[in-house]
Amino acid sequence: LGQALIAIKNMVTGTTSACFEPALDYVVVKLPRWDLEKFHNVSRLIGSEMKSVGEVMSIGRTFEEAIQKSIRMLNNGRIGLVGNRDRFDDLEQALTHPTDNRLYAVASALDRGWSVDQIHGQTRITPWFIHKLNNIVGLGKKLSEFTLESIPEVLLREAKQKGFSDLQLSNLWNCSEEAVRDHRKTVGIVPAIKQIDTLAGEFPARTNYLYMTYSGAEDDVEFQPDSAVVVLGSGPYKIGSSVEFDWCCVNAVSTLKEMEYKTIMINCNPETVSTDYDICDRLYFEELTHERVMDIHDKEQPAGVIVSMGGQIPNNLALPLKRNGVTLLGTDPDDIDKAEDRHKFSALLDTLRIDQPRWEELTCLEDAEHFADTVGYPVLIRPSYVLSGAAMSTALNRDELRSYLERASEVNRDHPVVISKFITGAREIEMDAVGEKGELYCYAVSEHVENAGVHSGDATLVLPPQRTWLETMRRVKVITREIARALRITGPFNIQFIAKDNEVKVIECNLRASRSFPFVSKIYRINFIDAATRLIMGRKLPKIHRSSFDMDYVGVKAPQFSFTRLKGSDPILGVEMASTGEVACIGDDVYEAFLKSMLSVGFHVPKKGILLSTGTLEHKVQFLDALRELQDLGCRLYATPGTAGFMGRFDIPAETVHWPSDNQDPGALACMDQDKVDLVINIPKDDTPEELENDYRIRRHAIDRNIPLITNLRVASYFIRALARYTEDDLAIKAWDEYE
C-alpha cells in the first residue's frame, strides 16, 4: 500500500512493473460447470442468479481450440463441441430459453443447417461466436468424410489446431484413440508447450504458467528428464468433488518441495490454490485427460506421477497411463483397478470372507425385478454409466424400479445397471487411512449422524465416533487391515462401511484421498496427506503414538446446501449427493460441536415456532423424546394432522395445520407465510403421490421463505438435544490449539 504502480514488480512476469498493459498471444475460455441433473424438479433455466457449482479455464491460440478444450475439462461426458449424444426434441425452445445445455443446442442447430443469422435471432448471441462454433461443426462434417488412413496431413493438423481430441477423431473414423495418437505422432503432429505470456514477446517471459497448443512451432521451456514429480489435480469443482481434493493436491506438492523434488501440477480450475503461480515449479493449465497427460509426460519425462490426491478424475487415468509406460507412484494401478472394478472387488471380499450387501449387474427389466423380489425392497440402483441423465436412486417397490429402468431406456448388455440390497436402519461408518506397502500407517474412523441412505458427501460426520459400539469399531479396523494388505496399498485410501446389530458390511473402497481427509487431518492434527506423500516417495516415517488418537474434544463436519438458488428443486437428501460445501466445528462434546456446525451453515436457534411433520408411526415413536425436549424448552409447536394427533396422545400440545392439498385453514404454507415459524422439520412419510406432493410443497416453501429446514430424523433429534443442552451464549469460543 502507498507505493506507485511503476515501483511494484510484476510477480508473474518477473520483468515488468504492475503498471504495464498486457499484450496476449493466446485465447482463454472460462466455462461454468452445472450439476442441475442431480436435483428433482429443478428449473434448468439460467439467468441472473448463479446456479453453477464450478468452472474451468482453457487456453489456446484460437477460440475454437480453447472452447473445445474447456468442454472436455468439464468432465461431464462430452468429448468436445461435436461428437456427443445430445438430442433436442424442440430445438427452437432450447435456443430461445437459455439452459445449461444451450451451447450444445447451438451446435445442434448448426449441424442441422441453421444459419448464423437464424441462431443469432433466436439467442441474441454475438454472431462472431456463432461463426466460430460453425467453424468447428463444419470441420467435423468434413473430417467424417475421411478415415484414419486417408486423412490428409494438413487437414489432421487443422483438426488439432481447432481443438479436436484424439478421442473425438477416433469416434469419427471408427478406430481406437491410440491409433489416432500413434498416427499423428508418426507424421509429426504434436503439441507445443507455451508460456502464458502477457508480454507477447516484447520482453522475455519468466512465468511457470504453461499450456499446450497445436499452433506453435517450438516449446517455450526446456526439460530435465527424471527430475520432477507430477501431481494430477482435481479438475472443476462439482457436486462430489470440491476444494477438499485441491487441499490434498496442494499439501502433496508442498511436501514434495520440502523433500526437494521439482513439482509439476496439471489442473484446469482457476478457483483453486493449486493453480496459483507460486505453488509448484511448473503449472500446466490443461485437460485432465489421457491424451493430454501423455502429451505432457512425453515432453517432461518426469520421475513419476501421483494420481491419488485429486479425486476420481485422476484415479480413472491410472490404468491407461500405466499401460502406456508412465511410472505411477503409490499403489499399483492394477490394485487400484481391483478396488474400482465392482466384480473384482466383490470377488476379493469373498476371498477375504468380508461381508458386503448383495448385488447383481443386470441387463434387462425382468432380471432386475426378479433380483429385487428375491432380496426384498428397498433396493439401490446405480447405472454403470450415466443413463440419459439418470443418477443413482433407490426403489421402494416394483413400480419405482420399473419407472427408473424405463427412464434409463438404454439398459442392455453394453449398458447394465447395478442393483444392490438397501439395508434400512443401518449406520454408516467411514475409514480414512494411509497405507505403507499394505500395512496401516494411520487411520481415522468417523460415524455419520444420518443412517445409511444419505450420500456420504451430504452426511454429518462425527469424529471420533460417539454412538458406535466398540465391537463394531474393532471389526472396522480388522477389515481395513485385511483390505490394505490384499491391495498392497501405499498412500491414501477410504473405505465406507454399514453396520447394523454389530454386523459390518463393506460398501466400497477408494484407493485415493477422500472428501474427508482435510477434516480428519485437522481434527487429529496429523496431516494425513503429508504422511501419504512421504510414504509414496519411499520415505520411512516414525510410528504415530496411539495417544495421538485419544482426544477430549469432538469434531463435526456438516454439509452446506444451495437449494435457494435451485428453483423448484426438492430439498431432500438421498443417495445422490446434493451439497455444495461444508463446515467443520469443534466442541467439548458432540452436542456443542453439532450445534456450532448447524449455526455455521445458516441455522439459528428457533425463537418463534417449529412446524413439524414427522413421518411414519415408527419415526414418530423414535422422535418422541426429542418432542418432549422441545416441550420442556417452551417452543411453540405447529404440526400436520397425523403428527399433532400423535403428540396429543402424549400430552404434548401442538396447533394443527393442514396439508397444502386440503385447502383448509390454518394451513402449513400459510403458517410459514405469516412468519409464525423459524424452523421446519419435515420427515417424508411414504411414497403415495399425495404424500409426496404435500411433503414437497412444504419443503420447497420453507426454502423459498428462507426458513431453516431439516428432513432427516436423526439430524432433527441431534439438533433438538443440542438446543436442550446449550444456548448460543454457552458455546465456547476457543482457538484450535486450546482443544487437547
CSV table of C-alpha atoms in Angstrom, one decimal, residues 412-564:
chain,number,residue,atom,x,y,z
A,412,ASN,CA,-28.8,-53.6,-22.2
A,413,ARG,CA,-25.8,-55.9,-22.2
A,414,ASP,CA,-23.4,-53.0,-23.1
A,415,HIS,CA,-25.0,-50.7,-20.5
A,416,PRO,CA,-26.1,-52.7,-17.4
A,417,VAL,CA,-27.3,-51.4,-14.1
A,418,VAL,CA,-26.1,-52.5,-10.7
A,419,ILE,CA,-28.8,-53.2,-8.2
A,420,SER,CA,-28.0,-53.9,-4.6
A,421,LYS,CA,-29.9,-54.6,-1.4
A,422,PHE,CA,-30.5,-51.4,0.5
A,423,ILE,CA,-30.2,-52.1,4.2
A,424,THR,CA,-32.6,-49.9,6.2
A,425,GLY,CA,-31.8,-48.6,9.7
A,426,ALA,CA,-28.1,-49.2,9.3
A,427,ARG,CA,-25.4,-46.9,10.5
A,428,GLU,CA,-22.7,-45.7,8.0
A,429,ILE,CA,-19.1,-45.5,9.1
A,430,GLU,CA,-16.1,-44.1,7.2
A,431,MET,CA,-12.5,-45.1,7.4
A,432,ASP,CA,-9.9,-42.6,6.1
A,433,ALA,CA,-6.4,-44.1,6.2
A,434,VAL,CA,-2.9,-44.1,4.9
A,435,GLY,CA,-1.1,-47.3,3.9
A,436,GLU,CA,2.5,-48.3,3.7
A,437,LYS,CA,3.2,-51.3,1.4
A,438,GLY,CA,0.0,-52.9,2.6
A,439,GLU,CA,0.3,-52.0,6.3
A,440,LEU,CA,-1.9,-49.5,8.0
A,441,TYR,CA,0.1,-46.4,9.0
A,442,CYS,CA,-2.6,-44.1,10.3
A,443,TYR,CA,-6.3,-44.0,10.2
A,444,ALA,CA,-9.5,-42.1,11.3
A,445,VAL,CA,-12.9,-43.7,11.9
A,446,SER,CA,-15.9,-41.3,11.5
A,447,GLU,CA,-19.5,-42.0,12.0
A,448,HIS,CA,-22.5,-40.5,10.2
A,449,VAL,CA,-25.3,-38.9,12.2
A,450,GLU,CA,-27.7,-39.9,9.5
A,451,ASN,CA,-28.5,-43.6,8.9
A,452,ALA,CA,-27.4,-45.2,5.7
A,453,GLY,CA,-29.3,-43.9,2.7
A,454,VAL,CA,-27.9,-40.3,2.7
A,455,HIS,CA,-24.9,-39.8,0.5
A,456,SER,CA,-21.6,-39.6,2.4
A,457,GLY,CA,-21.0,-36.2,1.0
A,458,ASP,CA,-24.3,-34.9,2.4
A,459,ALA,CA,-23.9,-36.7,5.8
A,460,THR,CA,-23.0,-35.1,9.0
A,461,LEU,CA,-19.7,-36.6,10.2
A,462,VAL,CA,-18.7,-37.1,13.8
A,463,LEU,CA,-15.0,-37.7,14.8
A,464,PRO,CA,-14.3,-39.6,17.0
A,465,PRO,CA,-17.4,-41.7,16.9
A,466,GLN,CA,-19.8,-41.3,19.8
A,467,ARG,CA,-22.5,-43.9,19.3
A,468,THR,CA,-20.7,-46.7,17.6
A,469,TRP,CA,-20.1,-49.9,19.6
A,470,LEU,CA,-16.6,-50.9,20.4
A,471,GLU,CA,-17.0,-54.3,18.7
A,472,THR,CA,-18.1,-52.6,15.6
A,473,MET,CA,-15.1,-50.3,15.7
A,474,ARG,CA,-12.8,-53.3,16.2
A,475,ARG,CA,-14.4,-55.1,13.2
A,476,VAL,CA,-13.9,-52.0,11.0
A,477,LYS,CA,-10.2,-51.8,11.9
A,478,VAL,CA,-9.7,-55.5,11.3
A,479,ILE,CA,-11.4,-55.4,7.9
A,480,THR,CA,-9.4,-52.3,6.9
A,481,ARG,CA,-6.1,-54.0,7.7
A,482,GLU,CA,-7.1,-57.1,5.6
A,483,ILE,CA,-8.1,-55.0,2.6
A,484,ALA,CA,-5.0,-52.8,2.8
A,485,ARG,CA,-2.8,-56.0,2.8
A,486,ALA,CA,-4.7,-57.6,0.0
A,487,LEU,CA,-4.4,-54.5,-2.2
A,488,ARG,CA,-0.9,-53.6,-1.1
A,489,ILE,CA,-1.9,-50.0,-0.5
A,490,THR,CA,0.7,-47.3,-0.3
A,491,GLY,CA,-0.9,-43.9,0.1
A,492,PRO,CA,-4.3,-42.5,1.0
A,493,PHE,CA,-7.5,-44.6,0.8
A,494,ASN,CA,-11.1,-44.6,2.1
A,495,ILE,CA,-13.5,-47.4,2.9
A,496,GLN,CA,-17.2,-47.0,3.6
A,497,PHE,CA,-19.0,-49.4,5.9
A,498,ILE,CA,-22.5,-50.0,7.0
A,499,ALA,CA,-23.2,-51.5,10.4
A,500,LYS,CA,-26.4,-52.9,11.9
A,501,ASP,CA,-26.7,-55.1,15.0
A,502,ASN,CA,-22.8,-55.4,15.2
A,503,GLU,CA,-22.7,-56.8,11.6
A,504,VAL,CA,-20.3,-54.8,9.5
A,505,LYS,CA,-20.5,-54.8,5.7
A,506,VAL,CA,-18.2,-53.0,3.2
A,507,ILE,CA,-19.9,-50.7,0.7
A,508,GLU,CA,-16.9,-49.6,-1.3
A,509,CYS,CA,-13.2,-48.8,-1.2
A,510,ASN,CA,-11.4,-45.9,-2.9
A,511,LEU,CA,-7.7,-46.1,-3.3
A,512,ARG,CA,-7.3,-42.3,-3.2
A,513,ALA,CA,-7.8,-39.4,-0.9
A,514,SER,CA,-11.4,-38.7,0.0
A,515,ARG,CA,-13.5,-35.6,0.7
A,516,SER,CA,-13.0,-36.1,4.5
A,517,PHE,CA,-9.2,-36.1,4.5
A,518,PRO,CA,-8.9,-32.4,5.3
A,519,PHE,CA,-11.4,-32.8,8.1
A,520,VAL,CA,-9.8,-35.8,9.8
A,521,SER,CA,-6.3,-34.2,9.4
A,522,LYS,CA,-7.4,-31.0,11.1
A,523,ILE,CA,-9.3,-32.8,13.9
A,524,TYR,CA,-6.4,-35.1,14.7
A,525,ARG,CA,-3.8,-32.5,13.9
A,526,ILE,CA,-2.0,-35.2,11.9
A,527,ASN,CA,-1.6,-34.2,8.2
A,528,PHE,CA,-2.6,-37.5,6.5
A,529,ILE,CA,-1.6,-36.2,3.1
A,530,ASP,CA,1.9,-35.2,4.2
A,531,ALA,CA,2.4,-38.7,5.6
A,532,ALA,CA,0.9,-40.3,2.5
A,533,THR,CA,3.1,-38.3,0.2
A,534,ARG,CA,6.3,-39.2,2.1
A,535,LEU,CA,5.4,-42.9,2.1
A,536,ILE,CA,4.6,-42.8,-1.6
A,537,MET,CA,8.1,-41.4,-2.2
A,538,GLY,CA,9.6,-44.3,-0.2
A,539,ARG,CA,10.5,-42.4,3.0
A,540,LYS,CA,10.3,-44.2,6.3
A,541,LEU,CA,8.3,-42.4,9.0
A,542,PRO,CA,8.2,-43.0,12.7
A,543,LYS,CA,5.1,-44.7,14.1
A,544,ILE,CA,2.4,-42.4,15.3
A,545,HIS,CA,1.9,-42.9,19.0
A,546,ARG,CA,-1.6,-44.3,19.9
A,547,SER,CA,-2.2,-41.4,22.3
A,548,SER,CA,-2.4,-39.1,19.2
A,549,PHE,CA,-5.8,-40.6,18.5
A,550,ASP,CA,-7.1,-40.0,22.1
A,551,MET,CA,-8.9,-36.7,22.3
A,552,ASP,CA,-11.0,-34.9,24.8
A,553,TYR,CA,-13.0,-33.0,22.2
A,554,VAL,CA,-15.2,-33.8,19.2
A,555,GLY,CA,-15.2,-32.6,15.6
A,556,VAL,CA,-18.4,-32.4,13.5
A,557,LYS,CA,-18.5,-31.8,9.7
A,558,ALA,CA,-21.8,-30.6,8.4
A,559,PRO,CA,-22.9,-30.1,4.8
A,560,GLN,CA,-23.9,-26.7,3.1
A,561,PHE,CA,-26.7,-26.7,0.5
A,562,SER,CA,-27.7,-24.2,-2.2
A,563,PHE,CA,-31.3,-25.1,-2.7
A,564,THR,CA,-32.4,-21.5,-2.5
